Short mmCIF file of C-alpha atoms in Angstrom, two decimals:
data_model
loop_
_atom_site.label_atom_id
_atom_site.label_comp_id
_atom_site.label_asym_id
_atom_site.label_seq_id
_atom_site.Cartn_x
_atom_site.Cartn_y
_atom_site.Cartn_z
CA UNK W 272 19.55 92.15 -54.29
CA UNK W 273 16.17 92.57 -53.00
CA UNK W 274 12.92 89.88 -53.55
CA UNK W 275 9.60 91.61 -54.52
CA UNK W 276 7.14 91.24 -52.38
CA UNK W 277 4.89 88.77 -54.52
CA UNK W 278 7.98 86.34 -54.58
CA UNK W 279 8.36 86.51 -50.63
CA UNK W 280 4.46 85.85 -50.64
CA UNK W 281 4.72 82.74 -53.40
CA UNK W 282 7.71 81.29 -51.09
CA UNK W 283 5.71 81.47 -47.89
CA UNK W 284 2.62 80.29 -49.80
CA UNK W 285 4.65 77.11 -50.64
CA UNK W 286 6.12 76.45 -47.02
CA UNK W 287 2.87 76.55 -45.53
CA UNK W 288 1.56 73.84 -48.09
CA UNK W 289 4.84 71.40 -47.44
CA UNK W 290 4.11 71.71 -43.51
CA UNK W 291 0.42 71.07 -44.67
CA UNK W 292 1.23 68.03 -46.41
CA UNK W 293 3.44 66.89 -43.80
CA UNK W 294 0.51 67.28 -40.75
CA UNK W 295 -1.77 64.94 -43.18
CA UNK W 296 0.93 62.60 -43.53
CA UNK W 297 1.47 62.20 -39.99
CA UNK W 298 -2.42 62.26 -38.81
CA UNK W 299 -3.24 59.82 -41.68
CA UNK W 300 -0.52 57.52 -40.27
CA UNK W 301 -2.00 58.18 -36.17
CA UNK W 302 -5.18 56.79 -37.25
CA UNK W 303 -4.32 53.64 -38.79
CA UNK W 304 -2.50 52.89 -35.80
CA UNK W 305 -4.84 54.08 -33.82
CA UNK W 306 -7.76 52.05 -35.37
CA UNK W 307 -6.14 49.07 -36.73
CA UNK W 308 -6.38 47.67 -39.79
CA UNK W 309 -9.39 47.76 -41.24
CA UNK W 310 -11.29 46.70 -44.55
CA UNK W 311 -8.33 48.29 -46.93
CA UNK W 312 -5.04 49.81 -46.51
CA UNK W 313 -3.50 52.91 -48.25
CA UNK W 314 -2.38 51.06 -50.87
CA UNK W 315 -5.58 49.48 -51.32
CA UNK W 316 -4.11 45.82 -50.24
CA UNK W 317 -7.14 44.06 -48.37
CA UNK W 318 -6.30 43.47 -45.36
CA UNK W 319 -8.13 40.02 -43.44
CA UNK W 320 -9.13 40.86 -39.79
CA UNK W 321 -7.78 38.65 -36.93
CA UNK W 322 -10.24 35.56 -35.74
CA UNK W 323 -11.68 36.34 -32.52
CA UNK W 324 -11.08 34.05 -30.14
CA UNK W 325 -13.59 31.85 -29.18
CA UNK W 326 -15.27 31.68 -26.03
CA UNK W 327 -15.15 28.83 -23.67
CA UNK W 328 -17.85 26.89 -22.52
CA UNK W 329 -18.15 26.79 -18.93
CA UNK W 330 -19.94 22.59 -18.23
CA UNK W 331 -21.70 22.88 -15.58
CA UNK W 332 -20.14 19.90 -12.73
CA UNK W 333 -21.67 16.86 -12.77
CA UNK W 334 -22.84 16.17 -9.32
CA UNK W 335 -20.87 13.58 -6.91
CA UNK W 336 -21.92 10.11 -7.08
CA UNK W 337 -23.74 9.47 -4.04
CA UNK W 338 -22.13 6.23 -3.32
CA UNK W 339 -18.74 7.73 -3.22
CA UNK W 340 -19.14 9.38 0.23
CA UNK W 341 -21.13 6.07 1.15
CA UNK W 342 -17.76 3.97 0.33
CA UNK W 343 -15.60 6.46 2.27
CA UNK W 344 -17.85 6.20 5.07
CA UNK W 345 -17.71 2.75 5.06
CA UNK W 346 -14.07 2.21 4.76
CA UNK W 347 -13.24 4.82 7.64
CA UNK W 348 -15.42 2.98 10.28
CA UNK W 349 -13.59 -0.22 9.28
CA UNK W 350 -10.42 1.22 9.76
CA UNK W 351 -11.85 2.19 12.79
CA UNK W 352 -13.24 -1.07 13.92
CA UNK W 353 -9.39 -2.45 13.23
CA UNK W 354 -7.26 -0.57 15.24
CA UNK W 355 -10.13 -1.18 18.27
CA UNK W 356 -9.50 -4.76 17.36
CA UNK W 357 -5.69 -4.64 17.72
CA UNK W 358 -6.46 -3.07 21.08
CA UNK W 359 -8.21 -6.30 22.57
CA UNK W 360 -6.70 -8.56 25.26
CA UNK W 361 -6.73 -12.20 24.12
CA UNK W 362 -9.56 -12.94 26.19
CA UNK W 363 -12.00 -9.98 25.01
CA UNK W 364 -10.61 -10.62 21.34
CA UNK W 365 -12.13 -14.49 21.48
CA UNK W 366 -15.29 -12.78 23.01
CA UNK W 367 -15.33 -10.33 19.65
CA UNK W 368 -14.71 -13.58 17.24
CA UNK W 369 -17.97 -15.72 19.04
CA UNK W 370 -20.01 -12.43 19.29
CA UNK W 371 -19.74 -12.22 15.54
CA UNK W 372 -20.11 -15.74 14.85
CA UNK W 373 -21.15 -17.02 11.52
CA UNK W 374 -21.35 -13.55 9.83
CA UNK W 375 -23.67 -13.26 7.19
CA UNK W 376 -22.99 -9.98 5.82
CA UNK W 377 -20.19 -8.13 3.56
CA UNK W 378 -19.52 -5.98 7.14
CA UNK W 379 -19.88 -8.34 9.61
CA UNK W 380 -17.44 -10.70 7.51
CA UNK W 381 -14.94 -8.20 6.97
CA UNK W 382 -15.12 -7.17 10.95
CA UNK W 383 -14.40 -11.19 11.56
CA UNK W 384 -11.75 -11.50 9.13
CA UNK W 385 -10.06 -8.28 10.63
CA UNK W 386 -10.62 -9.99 14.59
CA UNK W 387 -8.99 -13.53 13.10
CA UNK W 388 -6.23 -12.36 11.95
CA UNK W 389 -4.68 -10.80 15.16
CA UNK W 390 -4.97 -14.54 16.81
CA UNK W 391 -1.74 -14.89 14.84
CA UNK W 392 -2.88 -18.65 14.49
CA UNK W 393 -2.65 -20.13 10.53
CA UNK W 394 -5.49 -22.07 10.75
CA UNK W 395 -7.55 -18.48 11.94
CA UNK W 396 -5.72 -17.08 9.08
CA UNK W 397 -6.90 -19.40 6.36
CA UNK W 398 -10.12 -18.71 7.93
CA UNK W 399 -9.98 -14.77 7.44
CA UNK W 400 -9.34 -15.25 3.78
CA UNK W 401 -11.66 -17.30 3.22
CA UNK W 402 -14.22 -14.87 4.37
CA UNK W 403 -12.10 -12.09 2.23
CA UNK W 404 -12.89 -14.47 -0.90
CA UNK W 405 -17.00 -14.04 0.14
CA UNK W 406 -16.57 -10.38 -0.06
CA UNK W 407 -14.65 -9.60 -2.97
CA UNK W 408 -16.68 -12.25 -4.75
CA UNK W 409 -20.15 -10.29 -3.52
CA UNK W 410 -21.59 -7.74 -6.08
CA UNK W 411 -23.70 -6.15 -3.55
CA UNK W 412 -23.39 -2.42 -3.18
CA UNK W 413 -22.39 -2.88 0.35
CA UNK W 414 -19.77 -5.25 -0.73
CA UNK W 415 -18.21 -3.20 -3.50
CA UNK W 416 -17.68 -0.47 -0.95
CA UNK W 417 -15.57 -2.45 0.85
CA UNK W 418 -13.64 -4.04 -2.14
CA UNK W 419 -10.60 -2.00 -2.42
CA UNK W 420 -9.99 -2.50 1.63
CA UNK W 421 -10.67 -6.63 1.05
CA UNK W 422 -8.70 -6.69 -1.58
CA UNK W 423 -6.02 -4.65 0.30
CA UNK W 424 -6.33 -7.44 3.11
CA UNK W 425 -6.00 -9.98 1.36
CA UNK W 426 -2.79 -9.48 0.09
CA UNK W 427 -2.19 -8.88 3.04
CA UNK W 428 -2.87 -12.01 4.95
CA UNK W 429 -1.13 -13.89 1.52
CA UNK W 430 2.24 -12.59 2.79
CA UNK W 431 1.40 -12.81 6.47
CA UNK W 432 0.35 -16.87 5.63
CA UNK W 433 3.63 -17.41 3.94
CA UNK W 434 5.17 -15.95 6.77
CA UNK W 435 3.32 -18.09 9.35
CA UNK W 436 3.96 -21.45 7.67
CA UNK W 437 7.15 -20.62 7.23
CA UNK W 438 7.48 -20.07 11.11
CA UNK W 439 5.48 -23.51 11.40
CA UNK W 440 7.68 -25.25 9.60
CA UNK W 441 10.87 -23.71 11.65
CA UNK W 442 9.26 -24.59 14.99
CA UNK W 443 8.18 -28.02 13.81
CA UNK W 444 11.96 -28.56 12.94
CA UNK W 445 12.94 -27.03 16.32
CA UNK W 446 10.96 -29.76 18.14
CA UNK W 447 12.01 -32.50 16.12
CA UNK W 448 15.94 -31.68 16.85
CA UNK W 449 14.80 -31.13 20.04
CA UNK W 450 12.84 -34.49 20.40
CA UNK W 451 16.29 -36.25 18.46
CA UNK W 452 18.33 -34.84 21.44
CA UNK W 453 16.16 -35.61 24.31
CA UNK W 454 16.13 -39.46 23.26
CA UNK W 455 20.06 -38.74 22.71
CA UNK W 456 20.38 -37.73 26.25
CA UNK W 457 18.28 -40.58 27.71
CA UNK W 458 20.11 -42.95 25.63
CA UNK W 459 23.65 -41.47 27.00
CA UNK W 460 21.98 -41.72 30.94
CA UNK W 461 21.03 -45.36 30.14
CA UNK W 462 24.66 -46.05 29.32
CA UNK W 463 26.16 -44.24 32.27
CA UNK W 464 23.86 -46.01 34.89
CA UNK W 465 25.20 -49.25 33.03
CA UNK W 466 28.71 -48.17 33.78
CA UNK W 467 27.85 -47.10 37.15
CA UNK W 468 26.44 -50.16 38.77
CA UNK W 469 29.53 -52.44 37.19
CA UNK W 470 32.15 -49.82 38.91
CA UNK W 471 29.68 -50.41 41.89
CA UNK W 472 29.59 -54.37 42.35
CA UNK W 473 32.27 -55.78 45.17
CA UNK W 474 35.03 -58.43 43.37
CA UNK W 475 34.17 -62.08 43.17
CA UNK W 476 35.41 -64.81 45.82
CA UNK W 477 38.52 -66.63 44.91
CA UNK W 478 37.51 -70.49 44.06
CA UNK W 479 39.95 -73.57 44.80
CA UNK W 480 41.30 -75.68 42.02
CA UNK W 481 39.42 -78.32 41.22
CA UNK W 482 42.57 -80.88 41.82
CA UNK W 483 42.59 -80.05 45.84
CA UNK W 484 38.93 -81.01 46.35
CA UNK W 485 39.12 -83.79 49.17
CA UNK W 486 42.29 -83.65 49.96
CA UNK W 487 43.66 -82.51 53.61
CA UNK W 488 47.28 -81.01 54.06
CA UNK W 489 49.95 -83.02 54.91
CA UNK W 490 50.17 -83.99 58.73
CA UNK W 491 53.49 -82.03 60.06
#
């Protein structure tokens, strides 16, 4: 059975309008995707954009303190000035303590704390925290740089005191059992010379009876 050509036409005519339809479709669809959502949707749901993210505020850096670097400073060239102390012979070391003498300042006390202590002597140890106490209790700026290292210290030269008198109190008790047994020893050479000089005297001369006084033997 053969179509008439009108019907082959109206056919054709109808494919080329579904393959229409469907190219629409498919580019409507592209550019949503492609441009996100926007105000409204294809089904005419509003659609709320996405918050931008907000941008960050770059603070500009506060400048460093200028009394940071100061404090380093000072610190370092006290470390310094310690391990040149621990250095000294005994003699240049006693030098170093009468050169800095009474010191007056937060430096010069630290210096002479730091040059009493290696005498290794408690009574130049009571003396170095003592002058610790002066600085840590100084609100100067040149004090307060040196705080954390005094404070450091003196902990320090807490333990090493307990230490020391502990050692004090050892040696004292050393010499006093030493002192016991020296007058032990005397004592004991006292009693052997005693002994000695009776094993050393000669035996006594026999003495007559006192009944044969006067009398002469018998004549034979």
């Amino acid at each position: 059975m053969f179509l008439s050509p009108d019907f082959r036409h109206s056919r054709r005519l109808v494919r080329l309008g579904l393959v229409a339809s469907i190219a629409v479709s498919v580019l409507a669809g592209g550019c949503a995707g492609h441009f996100g959502q926007r105000g409204d949707d294809a089904t005419g749901a509003t659609v709320t954009p996405s918050a931008a993210p907000r941008p960050q505020l770059c603070l500009p850096e506060s400048p460093a303190s200028p009394a940071a670097p100061l404090a380093t400073d000072a610190v370092t060239r006290m470390l310094a000035y310690a391990d040149r102390v621990r250095r000294l012979a005994p003699a240049e070391l006693s030098q170093e303590v009468i050169r800095l003498g009474d010191a007056a300042g937060p430096t010069q006390q630290l210096q002479l704390a730091l040059a009493l202590s290696q005498l290794h002597q408690l009574s130049e140890l009571l003396r170095a925290q003592e002058l610790l106490g002066r600085v840590l209790a100084n609100a100067d700026t040149e004090a307060q740089t040196l705080h954390p290292l005094a404070g450091m210290l003196a902990a320090r030269y807490g333990e090493q005191r307990r230490v020391e008198e502990q050692l004090e109190k050892q040696t004292q008790q050393t010499r006093d059992m030493q002192r016991r047994l020296d007058q032990t020893n005397e004592r004991l050479e006292a009693l052997k010379a005693i002994e000695r000089s009776l094993t050393s005297r000669p035996p006594a001369a026999s003495v007559p009876a006192p009944g044969n006084r006067g009398t002469r033997p018998p004549a034979p």
